[in-house]
mmCIF file of C-alpha atoms in Angstrom:
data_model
loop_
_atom_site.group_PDB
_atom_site.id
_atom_site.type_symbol
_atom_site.label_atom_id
_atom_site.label_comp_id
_atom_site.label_asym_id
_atom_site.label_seq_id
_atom_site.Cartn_x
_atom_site.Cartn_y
_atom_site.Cartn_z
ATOM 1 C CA UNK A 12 0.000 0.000 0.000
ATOM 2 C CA UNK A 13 2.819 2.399 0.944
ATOM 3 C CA UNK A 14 4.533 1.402 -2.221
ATOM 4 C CA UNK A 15 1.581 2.171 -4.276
ATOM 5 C CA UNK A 16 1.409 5.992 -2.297
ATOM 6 C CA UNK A 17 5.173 7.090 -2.810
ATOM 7 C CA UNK A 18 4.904 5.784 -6.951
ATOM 8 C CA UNK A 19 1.802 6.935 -6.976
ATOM 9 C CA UNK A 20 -0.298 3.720 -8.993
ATOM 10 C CA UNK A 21 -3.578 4.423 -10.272
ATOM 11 C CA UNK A 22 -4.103 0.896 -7.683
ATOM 12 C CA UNK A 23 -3.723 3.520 -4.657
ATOM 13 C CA UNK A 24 -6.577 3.098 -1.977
ATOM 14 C CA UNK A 25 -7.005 6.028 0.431
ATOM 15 C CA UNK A 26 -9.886 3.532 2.414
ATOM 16 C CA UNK A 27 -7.505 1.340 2.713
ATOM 17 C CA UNK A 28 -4.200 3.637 3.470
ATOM 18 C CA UNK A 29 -7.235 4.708 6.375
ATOM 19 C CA UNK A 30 -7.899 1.320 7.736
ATOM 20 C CA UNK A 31 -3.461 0.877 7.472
ATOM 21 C CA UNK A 32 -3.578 4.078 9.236
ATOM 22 C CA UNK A 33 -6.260 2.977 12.542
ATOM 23 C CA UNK A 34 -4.826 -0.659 13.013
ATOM 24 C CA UNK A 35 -1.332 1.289 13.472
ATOM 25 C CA UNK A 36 -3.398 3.631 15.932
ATOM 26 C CA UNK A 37 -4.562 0.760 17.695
ATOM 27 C CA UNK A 38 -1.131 -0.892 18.047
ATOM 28 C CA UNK A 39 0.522 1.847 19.786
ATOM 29 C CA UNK A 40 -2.723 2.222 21.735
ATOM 30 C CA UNK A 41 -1.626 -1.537 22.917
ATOM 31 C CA UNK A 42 1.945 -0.795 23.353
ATOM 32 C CA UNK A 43 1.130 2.461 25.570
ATOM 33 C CA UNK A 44 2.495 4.790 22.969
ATOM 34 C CA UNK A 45 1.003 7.952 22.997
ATOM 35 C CA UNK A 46 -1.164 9.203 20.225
ATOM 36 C CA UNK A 47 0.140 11.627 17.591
ATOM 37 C CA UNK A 48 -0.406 15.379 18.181
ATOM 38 C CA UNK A 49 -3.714 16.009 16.374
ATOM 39 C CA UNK A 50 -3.436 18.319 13.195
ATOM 40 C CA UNK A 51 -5.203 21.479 13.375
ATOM 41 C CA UNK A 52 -7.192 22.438 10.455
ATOM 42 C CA UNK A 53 -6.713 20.428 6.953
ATOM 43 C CA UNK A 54 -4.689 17.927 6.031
ATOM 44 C CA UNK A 55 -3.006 18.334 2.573
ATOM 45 C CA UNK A 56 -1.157 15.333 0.536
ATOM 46 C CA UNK A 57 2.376 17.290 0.959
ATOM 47 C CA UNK A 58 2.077 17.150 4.968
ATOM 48 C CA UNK A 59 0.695 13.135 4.836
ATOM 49 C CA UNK A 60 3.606 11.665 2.374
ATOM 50 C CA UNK A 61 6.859 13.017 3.801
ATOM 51 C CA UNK A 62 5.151 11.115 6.973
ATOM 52 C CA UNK A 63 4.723 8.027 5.517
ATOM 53 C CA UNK A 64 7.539 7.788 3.889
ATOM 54 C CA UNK A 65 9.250 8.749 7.149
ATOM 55 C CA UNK A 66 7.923 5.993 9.353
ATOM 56 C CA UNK A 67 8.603 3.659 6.794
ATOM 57 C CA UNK A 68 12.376 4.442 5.746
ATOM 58 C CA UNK A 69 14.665 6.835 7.232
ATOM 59 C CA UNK A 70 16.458 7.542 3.485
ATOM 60 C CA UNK A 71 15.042 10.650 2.161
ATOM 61 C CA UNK A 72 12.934 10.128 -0.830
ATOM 62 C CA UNK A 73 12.819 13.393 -2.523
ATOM 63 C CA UNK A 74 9.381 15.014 -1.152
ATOM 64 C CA UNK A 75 10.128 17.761 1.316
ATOM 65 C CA UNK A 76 7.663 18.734 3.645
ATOM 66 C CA UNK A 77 7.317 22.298 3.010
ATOM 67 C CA UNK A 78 6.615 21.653 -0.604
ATOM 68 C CA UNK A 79 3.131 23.124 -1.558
ATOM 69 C CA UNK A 80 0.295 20.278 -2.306
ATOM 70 C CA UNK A 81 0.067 21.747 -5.998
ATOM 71 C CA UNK A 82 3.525 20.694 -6.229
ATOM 72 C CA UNK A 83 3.076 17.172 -5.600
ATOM 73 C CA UNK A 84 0.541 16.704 -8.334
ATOM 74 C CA UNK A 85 1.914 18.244 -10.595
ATOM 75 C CA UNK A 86 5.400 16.850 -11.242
ATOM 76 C CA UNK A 87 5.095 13.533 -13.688
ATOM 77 C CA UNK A 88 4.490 15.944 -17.063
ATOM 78 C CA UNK A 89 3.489 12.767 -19.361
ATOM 79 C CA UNK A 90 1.035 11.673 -16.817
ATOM 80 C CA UNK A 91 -2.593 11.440 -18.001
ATOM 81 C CA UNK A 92 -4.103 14.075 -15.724
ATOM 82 C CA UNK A 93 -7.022 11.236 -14.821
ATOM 83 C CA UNK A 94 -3.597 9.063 -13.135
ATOM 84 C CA UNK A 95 -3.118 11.677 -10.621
ATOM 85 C CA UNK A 96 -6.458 12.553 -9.376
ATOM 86 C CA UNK A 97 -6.680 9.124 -6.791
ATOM 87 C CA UNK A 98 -2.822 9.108 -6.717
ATOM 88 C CA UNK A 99 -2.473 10.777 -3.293
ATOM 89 C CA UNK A 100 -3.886 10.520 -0.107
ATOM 90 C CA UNK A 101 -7.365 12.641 0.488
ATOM 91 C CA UNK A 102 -6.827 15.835 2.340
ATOM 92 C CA UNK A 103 -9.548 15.177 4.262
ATOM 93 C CA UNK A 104 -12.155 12.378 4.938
ATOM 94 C CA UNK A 105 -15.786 12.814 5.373
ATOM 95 C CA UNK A 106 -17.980 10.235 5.979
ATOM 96 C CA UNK A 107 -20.578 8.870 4.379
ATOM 97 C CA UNK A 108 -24.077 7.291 5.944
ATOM 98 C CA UNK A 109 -25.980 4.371 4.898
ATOM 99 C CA UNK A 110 -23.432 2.276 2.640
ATOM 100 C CA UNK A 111 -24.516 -0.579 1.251
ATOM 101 C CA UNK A 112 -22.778 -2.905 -0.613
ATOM 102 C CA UNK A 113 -21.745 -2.262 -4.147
ATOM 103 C CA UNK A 114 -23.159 -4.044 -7.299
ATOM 104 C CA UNK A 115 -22.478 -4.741 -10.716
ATOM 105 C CA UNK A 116 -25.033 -6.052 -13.036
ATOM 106 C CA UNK A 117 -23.660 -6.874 -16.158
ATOM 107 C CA UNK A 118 -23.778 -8.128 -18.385
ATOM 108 C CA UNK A 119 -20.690 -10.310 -17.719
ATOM 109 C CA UNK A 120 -18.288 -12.149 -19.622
ATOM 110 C CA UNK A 121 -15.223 -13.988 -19.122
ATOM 111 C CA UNK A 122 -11.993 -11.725 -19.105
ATOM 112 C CA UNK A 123 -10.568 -13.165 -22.545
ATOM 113 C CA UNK A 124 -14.350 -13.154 -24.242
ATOM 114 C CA UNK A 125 -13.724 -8.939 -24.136
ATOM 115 C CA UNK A 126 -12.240 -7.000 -26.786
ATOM 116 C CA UNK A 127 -10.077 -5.160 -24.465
ATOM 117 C CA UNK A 128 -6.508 -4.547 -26.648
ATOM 118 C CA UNK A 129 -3.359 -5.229 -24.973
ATOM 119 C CA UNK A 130 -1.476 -2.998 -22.715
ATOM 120 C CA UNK A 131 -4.234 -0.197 -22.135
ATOM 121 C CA UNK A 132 -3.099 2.432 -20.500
ATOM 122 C CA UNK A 133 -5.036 2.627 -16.966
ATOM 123 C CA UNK A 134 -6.077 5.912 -15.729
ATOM 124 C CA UNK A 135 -6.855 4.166 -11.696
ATOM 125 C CA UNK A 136 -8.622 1.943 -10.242
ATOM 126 C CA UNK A 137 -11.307 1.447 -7.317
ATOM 127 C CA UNK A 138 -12.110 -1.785 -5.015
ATOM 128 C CA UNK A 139 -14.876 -1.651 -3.482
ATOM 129 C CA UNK A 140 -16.424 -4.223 -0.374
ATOM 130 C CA UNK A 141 -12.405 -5.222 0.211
ATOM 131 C CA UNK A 142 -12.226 -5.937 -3.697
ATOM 132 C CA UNK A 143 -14.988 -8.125 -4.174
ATOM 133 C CA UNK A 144 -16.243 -5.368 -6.881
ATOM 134 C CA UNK A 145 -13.629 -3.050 -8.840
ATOM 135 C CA UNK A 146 -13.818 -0.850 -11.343
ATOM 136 C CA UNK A 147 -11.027 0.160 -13.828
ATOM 137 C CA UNK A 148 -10.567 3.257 -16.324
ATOM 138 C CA UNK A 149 -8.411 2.991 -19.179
ATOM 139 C CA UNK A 150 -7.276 4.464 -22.241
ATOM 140 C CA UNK A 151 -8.228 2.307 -25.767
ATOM 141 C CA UNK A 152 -4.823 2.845 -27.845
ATOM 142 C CA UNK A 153 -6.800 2.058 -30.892
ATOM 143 C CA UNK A 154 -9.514 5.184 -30.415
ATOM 144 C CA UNK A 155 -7.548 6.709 -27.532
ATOM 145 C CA UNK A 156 -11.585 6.850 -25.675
ATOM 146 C CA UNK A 157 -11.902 6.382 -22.259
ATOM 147 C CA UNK A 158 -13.170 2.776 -20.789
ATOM 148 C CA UNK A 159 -14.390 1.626 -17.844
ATOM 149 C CA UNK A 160 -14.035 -2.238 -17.115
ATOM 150 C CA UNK A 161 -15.899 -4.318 -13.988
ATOM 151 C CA UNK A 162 -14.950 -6.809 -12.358
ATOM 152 C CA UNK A 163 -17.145 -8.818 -10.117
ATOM 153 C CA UNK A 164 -16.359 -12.184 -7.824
ATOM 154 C CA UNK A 165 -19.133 -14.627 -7.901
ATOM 155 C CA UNK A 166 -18.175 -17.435 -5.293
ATOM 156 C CA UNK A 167 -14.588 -17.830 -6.596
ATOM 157 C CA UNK A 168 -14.915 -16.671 -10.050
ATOM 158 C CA UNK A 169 -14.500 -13.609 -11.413
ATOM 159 C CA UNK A 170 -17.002 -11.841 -14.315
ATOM 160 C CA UNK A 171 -15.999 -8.921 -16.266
ATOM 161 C CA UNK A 172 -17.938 -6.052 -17.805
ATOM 162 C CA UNK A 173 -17.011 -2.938 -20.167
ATOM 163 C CA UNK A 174 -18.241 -0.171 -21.509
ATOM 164 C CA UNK A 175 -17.202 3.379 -23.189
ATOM 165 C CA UNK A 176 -17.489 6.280 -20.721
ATOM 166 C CA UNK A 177 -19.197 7.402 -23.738
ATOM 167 C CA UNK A 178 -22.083 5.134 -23.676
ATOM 168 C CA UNK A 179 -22.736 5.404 -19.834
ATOM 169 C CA UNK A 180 -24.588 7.782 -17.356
ATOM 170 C CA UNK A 181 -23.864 8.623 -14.336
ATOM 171 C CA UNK A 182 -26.502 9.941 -11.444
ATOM 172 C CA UNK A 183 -26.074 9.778 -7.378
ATOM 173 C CA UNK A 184 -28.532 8.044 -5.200
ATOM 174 C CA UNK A 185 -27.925 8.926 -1.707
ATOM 175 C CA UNK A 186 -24.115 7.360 -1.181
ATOM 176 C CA UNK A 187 -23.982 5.460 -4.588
ATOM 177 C CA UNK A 188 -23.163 6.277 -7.929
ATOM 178 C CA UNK A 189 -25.328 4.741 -10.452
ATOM 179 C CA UNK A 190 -23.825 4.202 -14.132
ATOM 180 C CA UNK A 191 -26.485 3.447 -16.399
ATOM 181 C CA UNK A 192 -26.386 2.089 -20.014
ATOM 182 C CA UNK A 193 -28.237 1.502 -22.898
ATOM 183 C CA UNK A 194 -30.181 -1.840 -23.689
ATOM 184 C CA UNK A 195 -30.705 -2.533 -27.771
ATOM 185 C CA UNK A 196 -32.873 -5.149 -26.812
ATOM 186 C CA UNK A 197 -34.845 -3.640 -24.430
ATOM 187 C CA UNK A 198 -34.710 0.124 -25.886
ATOM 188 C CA UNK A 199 -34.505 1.322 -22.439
ATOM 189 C CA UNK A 200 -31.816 2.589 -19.632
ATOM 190 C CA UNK A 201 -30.653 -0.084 -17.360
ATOM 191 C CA UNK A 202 -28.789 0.118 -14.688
ATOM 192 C CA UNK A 203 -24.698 -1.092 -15.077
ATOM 193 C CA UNK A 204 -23.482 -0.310 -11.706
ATOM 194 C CA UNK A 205 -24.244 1.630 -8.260
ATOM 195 C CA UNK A 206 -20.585 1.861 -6.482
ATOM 196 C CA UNK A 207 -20.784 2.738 -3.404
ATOM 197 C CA UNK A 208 -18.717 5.060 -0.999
ATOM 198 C CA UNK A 209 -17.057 5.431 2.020
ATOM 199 C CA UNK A 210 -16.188 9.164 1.733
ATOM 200 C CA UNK A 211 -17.940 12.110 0.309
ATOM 201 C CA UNK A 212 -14.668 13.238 -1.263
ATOM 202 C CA UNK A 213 -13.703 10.272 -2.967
ATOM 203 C CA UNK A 214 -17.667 10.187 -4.479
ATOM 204 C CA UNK A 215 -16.825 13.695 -5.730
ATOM 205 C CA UNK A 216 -13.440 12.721 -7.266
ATOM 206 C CA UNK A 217 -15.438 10.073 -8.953
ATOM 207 C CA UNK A 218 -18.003 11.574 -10.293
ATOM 208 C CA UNK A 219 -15.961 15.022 -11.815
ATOM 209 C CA UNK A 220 -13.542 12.700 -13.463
ATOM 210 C CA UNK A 221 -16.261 10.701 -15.178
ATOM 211 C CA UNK A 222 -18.180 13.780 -16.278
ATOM 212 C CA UNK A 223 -14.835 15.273 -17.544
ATOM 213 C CA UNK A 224 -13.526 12.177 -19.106
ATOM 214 C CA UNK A 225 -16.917 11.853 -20.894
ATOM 215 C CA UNK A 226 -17.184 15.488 -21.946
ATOM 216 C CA UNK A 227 -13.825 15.478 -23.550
ATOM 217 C CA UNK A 228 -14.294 12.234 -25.448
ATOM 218 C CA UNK A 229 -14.483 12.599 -29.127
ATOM 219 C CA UNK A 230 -16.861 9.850 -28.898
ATOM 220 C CA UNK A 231 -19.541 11.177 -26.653
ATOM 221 C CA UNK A 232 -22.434 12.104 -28.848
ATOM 222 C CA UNK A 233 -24.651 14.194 -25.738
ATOM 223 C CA UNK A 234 -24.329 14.651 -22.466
ATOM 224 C CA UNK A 235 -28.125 14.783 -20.558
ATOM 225 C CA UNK A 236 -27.672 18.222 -18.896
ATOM 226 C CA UNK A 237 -28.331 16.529 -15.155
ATOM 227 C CA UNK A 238 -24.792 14.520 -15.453
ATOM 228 C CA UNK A 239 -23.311 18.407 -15.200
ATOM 229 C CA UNK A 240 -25.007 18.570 -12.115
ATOM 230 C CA UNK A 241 -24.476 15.860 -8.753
ATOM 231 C CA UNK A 242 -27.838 15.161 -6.831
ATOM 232 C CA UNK A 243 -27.926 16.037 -3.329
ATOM 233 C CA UNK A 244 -25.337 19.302 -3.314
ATOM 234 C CA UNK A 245 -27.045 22.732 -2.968
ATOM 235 C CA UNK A 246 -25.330 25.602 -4.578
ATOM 236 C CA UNK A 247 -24.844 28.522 -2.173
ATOM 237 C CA UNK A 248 -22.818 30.203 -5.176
ATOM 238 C CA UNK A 249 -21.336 31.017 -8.342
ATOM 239 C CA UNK A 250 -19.604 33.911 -10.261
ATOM 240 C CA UNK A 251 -17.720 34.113 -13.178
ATOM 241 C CA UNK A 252 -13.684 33.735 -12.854
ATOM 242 C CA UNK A 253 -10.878 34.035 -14.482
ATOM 243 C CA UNK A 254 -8.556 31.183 -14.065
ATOM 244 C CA UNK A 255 -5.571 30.768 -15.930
ATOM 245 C CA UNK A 256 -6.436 32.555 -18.756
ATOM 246 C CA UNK A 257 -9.236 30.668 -19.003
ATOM 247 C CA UNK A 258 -13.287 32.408 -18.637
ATOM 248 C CA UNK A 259 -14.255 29.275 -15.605
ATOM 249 C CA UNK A 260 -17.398 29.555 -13.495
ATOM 250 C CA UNK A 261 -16.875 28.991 -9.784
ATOM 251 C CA UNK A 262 -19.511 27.639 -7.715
ATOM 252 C CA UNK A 263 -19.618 26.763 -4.181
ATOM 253 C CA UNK A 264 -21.566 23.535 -2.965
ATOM 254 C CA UNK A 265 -22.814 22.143 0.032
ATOM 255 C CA UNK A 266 -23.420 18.034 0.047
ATOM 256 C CA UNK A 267 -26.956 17.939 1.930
ATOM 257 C CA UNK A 268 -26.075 14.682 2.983
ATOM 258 C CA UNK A 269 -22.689 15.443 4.584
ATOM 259 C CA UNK A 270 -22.547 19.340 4.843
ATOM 260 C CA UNK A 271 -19.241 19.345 2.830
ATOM 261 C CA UNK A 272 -18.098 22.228 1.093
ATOM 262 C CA UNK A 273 -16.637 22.026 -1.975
ATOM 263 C CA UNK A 274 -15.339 24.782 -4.449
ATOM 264 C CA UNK A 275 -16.133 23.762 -8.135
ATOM 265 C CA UNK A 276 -14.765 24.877 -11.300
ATOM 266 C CA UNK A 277 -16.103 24.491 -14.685
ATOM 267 C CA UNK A 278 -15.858 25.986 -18.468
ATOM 268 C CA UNK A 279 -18.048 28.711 -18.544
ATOM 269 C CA UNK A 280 -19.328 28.546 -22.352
ATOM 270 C CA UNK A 281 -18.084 27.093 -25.649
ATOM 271 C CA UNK A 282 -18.323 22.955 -26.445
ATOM 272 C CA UNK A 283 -17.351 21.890 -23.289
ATOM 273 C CA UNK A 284 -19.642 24.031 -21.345
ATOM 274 C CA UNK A 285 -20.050 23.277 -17.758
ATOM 275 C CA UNK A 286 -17.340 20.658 -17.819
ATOM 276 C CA UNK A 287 -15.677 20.120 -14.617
ATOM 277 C CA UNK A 288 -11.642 21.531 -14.591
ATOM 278 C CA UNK A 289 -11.100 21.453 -10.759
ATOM 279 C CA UNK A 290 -12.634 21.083 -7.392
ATOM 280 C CA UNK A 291 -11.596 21.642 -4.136
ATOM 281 C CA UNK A 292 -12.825 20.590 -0.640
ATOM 282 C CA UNK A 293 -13.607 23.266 2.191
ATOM 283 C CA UNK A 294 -13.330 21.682 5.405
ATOM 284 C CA UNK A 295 -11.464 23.169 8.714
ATOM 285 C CA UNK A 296 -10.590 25.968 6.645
ATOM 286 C CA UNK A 297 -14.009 27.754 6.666
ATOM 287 C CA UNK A 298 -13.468 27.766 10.079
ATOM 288 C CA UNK A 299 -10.345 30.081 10.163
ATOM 289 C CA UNK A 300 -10.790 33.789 9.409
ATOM 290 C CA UNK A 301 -6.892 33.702 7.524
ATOM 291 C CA UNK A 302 -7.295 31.024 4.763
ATOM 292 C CA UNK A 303 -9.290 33.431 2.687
ATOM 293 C CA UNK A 304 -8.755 37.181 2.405
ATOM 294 C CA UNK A 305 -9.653 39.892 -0.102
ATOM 295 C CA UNK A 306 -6.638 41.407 -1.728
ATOM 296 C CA UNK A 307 -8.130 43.707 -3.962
ATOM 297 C CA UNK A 308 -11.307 44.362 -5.845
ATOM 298 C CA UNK A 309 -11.642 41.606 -7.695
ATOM 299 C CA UNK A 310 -9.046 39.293 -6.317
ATOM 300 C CA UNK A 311 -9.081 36.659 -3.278
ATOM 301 C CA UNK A 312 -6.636 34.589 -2.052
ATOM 302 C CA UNK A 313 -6.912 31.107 -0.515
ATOM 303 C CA UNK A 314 -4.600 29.021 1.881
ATOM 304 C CA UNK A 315 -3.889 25.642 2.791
ATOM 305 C CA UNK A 316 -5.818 24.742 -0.378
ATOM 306 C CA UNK A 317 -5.459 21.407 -2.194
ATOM 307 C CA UNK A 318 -6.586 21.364 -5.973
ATOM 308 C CA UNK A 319 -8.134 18.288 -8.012
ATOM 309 C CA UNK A 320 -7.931 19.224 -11.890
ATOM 310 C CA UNK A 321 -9.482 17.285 -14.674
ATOM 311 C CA UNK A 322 -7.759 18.520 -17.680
ATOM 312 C CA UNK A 323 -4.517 18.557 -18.883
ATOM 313 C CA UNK A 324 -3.694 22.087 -19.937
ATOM 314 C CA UNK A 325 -4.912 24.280 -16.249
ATOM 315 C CA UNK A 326 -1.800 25.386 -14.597
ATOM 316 C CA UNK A 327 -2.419 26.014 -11.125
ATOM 317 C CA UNK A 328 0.798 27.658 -10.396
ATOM 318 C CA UNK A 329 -0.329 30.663 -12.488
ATOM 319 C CA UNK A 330 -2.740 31.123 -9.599
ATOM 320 C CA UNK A 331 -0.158 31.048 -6.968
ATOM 321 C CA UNK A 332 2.660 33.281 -8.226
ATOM 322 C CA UNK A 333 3.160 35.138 -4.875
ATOM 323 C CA UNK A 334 4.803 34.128 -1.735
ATOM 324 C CA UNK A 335 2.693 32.764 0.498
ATOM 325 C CA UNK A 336 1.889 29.912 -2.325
ATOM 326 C CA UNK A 337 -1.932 31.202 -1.681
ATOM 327 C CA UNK A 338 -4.293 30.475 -4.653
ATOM 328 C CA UNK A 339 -5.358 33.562 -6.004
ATOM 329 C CA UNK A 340 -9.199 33.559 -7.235
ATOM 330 C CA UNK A 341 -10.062 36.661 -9.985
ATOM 331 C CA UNK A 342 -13.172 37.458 -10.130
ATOM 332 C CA UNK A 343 -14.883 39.565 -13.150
ATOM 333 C CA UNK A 344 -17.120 41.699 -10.966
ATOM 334 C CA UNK A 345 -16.421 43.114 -7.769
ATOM 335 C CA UNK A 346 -20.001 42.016 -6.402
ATOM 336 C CA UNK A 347 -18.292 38.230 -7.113
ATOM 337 C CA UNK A 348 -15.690 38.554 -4.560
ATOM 338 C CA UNK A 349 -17.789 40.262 -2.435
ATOM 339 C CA UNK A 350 -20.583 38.199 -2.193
ATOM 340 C CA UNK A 351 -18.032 34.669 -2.485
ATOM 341 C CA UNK A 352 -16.182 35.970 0.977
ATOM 342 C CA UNK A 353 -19.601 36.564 2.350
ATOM 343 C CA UNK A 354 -20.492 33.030 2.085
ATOM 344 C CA UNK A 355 -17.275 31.486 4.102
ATOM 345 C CA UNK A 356 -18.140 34.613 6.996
ATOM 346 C CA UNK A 357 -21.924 33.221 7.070
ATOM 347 C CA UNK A 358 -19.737 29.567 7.624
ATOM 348 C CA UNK A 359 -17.410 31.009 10.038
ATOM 349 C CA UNK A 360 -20.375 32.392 12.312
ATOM 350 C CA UNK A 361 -22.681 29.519 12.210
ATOM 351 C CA UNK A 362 -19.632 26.909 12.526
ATOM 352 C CA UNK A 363 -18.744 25.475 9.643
ATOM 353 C CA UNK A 364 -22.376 24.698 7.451
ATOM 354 C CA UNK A 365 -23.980 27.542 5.588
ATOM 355 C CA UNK A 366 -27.252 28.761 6.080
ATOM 356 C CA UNK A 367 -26.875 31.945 3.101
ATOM 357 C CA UNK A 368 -29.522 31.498 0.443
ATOM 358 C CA UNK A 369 -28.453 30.535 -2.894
ATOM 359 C CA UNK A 370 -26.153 33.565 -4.197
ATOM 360 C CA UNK A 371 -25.351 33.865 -8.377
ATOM 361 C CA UNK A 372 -23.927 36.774 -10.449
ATOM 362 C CA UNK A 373 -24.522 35.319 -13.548
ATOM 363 C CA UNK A 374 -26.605 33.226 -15.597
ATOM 364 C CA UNK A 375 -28.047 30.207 -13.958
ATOM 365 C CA UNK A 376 -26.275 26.748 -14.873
ATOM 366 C CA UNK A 377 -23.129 28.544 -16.515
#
């Protein structure tokens, strides 16, 4: 598992990096070792790795621990952006109620009755119910298209499934996300698979990098205007931004289910309108009045901020060219940075969840 962290494999497992973590709790809980100071505020990938690779070998392995988190994801150049969103630990860890277990429903075939060609590149890959369902993305070499491939364990046998991220949809229902497909046979949508999840953040990593992997796929015909949207999160707001050059529209959401904030940006028009190019989750942060501050008009900075982009061009460190490594946020109208450090005041009063009406300064849905 460590091994998969510091060469960061698209097989990584931050569940089970967590479970690692609490059985080594418990063990020095037997031995009478006392606990580990507790971290105040968020937890970012560049302060968890240097302490992993610590406990596990004393030779330094290159990651310094005052490197910024944007730094750490951003340093294999050929890597297909997809590779490095589950590649790291998650900054933070919010639970999830009512999981049930996973379920594939075909239909299945044996792994050598696929067309799968050889050595596809894979983007990552998720276990689910300690591996007894797993999903995998990879890239076709033939059409270079995005795939997803099941497998399931049936007693002791194993039953594969695949599909284009092209020919799937995706929808949440409560903890679960559903992929859907279409039957020939039937003429209808049926469903393909309803994954569930432990964390909120990991469902949210999930879902943006299907819904970006599908919008930029030369193959994808349509995309239903509700995949752009994940059930269950209320937007408290959105403004336009500009991010890297780039015309992006920020939104904040807040997971009914969980009360996690989450900053969200997507294209703001064009062909790939409303397509996800990062998110970020607002935790202990909110909490603090010196993670966010206005430093001009139309320009807010962030700290202690950990990125997850879904594309390949967005360069992050344009946003941070100053010396506190804050991410600077530039919003088009002044009433956007206004009204966007309004919201994390409302959070700071009431404790961390937001109770400020839904707030937009521009067009709905963009």
């Amino acid at each position: 598992m460590l091994g998969y962290l510091l060469n960061r494999s698209p097989s990584f497992d931050p569940n089970a990096l967590e479970t690692l973590r609490g059985h080594l709790v418990e063990l020095r809980e037997k031995r009478g070792i006392p606990p580990l100071p507790q971290q105040v505020g968020s937890v970012s990938p560049a302060d968890i790795v240097p302490s992993l690779a610590t406990l596990t070998d004393p030779v330094c392995i290159g990651l310094q621990s005052d490197s910024p988190a944007w730094m750490l994801t951003t340093q294999d150049q050929n890597a297909h952006w997809a590779e490095q969103i589950f590649s790291l630990p998650l900054a933070s860890r919010t639970v999830l109620k009512h999981v049930k277990p996973s379920k594939a429903c075909g239909p299945f075939f044996r792994r050598d009755q696929l067309a799968i060609p050889p050595e596809p590149k894979v983007l990552f890959r998720r276990p689910f119910d300690n591996d007894k369902t797993s999903v995998v993305a990879y890239l076709n070499p033939i059409d270079q298209a995005p795939y997803l491939l099941i497998r399931s364990l049936q007693g002791e046998v194993a039953w594969f499934s695949s599909y284009g991220v092209h020919e799937l949809c995706i929808g949440r229902e409560g903890s679960a996300l559903q992929l859907k497909r279409w039957s020939r046979s039937e003429q209808c949508s049926k469903l393909w698979a309803a994954f569930y999840f432990i964390t909120w953040e990991e469902m949210v990593l999930f879902y943006c990098t299907f819904v970006a992997l599908k919008a930029r796929n030369r193959l994808t015909i349509q995309i239903h205007p509700t995949e752009f949207q994940l059930q269950r999160e209320k937007r408290l707001f959105q403004a336009q931004i500009v991010d890297d050059g780039y015309k992006h529209s920020l939104v904040v959401y807040e997971d009914q289910q969980t009360h996690g904030v989450r900053l969200h940006a997507a294209v703001w028009d064009g062909e790939l309108k409303q397509c996800p190019v990062w998110t970020a989750f607002v935790m202990a942060q909110s909490q603090s009045s010196t993670w966010i501050s206005r430093r001009s008009k139309h320009r807010v900075w962030l700290r202690n901020i950990q990125l997850y982009v879904f594309c390949k061009n967005y360069r992050q460190e344009v946003q941070r060219q100053n010396k506190s490594n804050a991410f600077e946020i530039y919003f088009v109208t002044e009433q956007g940075a206004s009204k966007f450090k309004e919201v994390f005041s409302a959070m700071e009063v009431s404790g961390g969840s937001s109770e400020t009406p839904e707030t937009a300064t521009g067009p709905s849905g963009e």
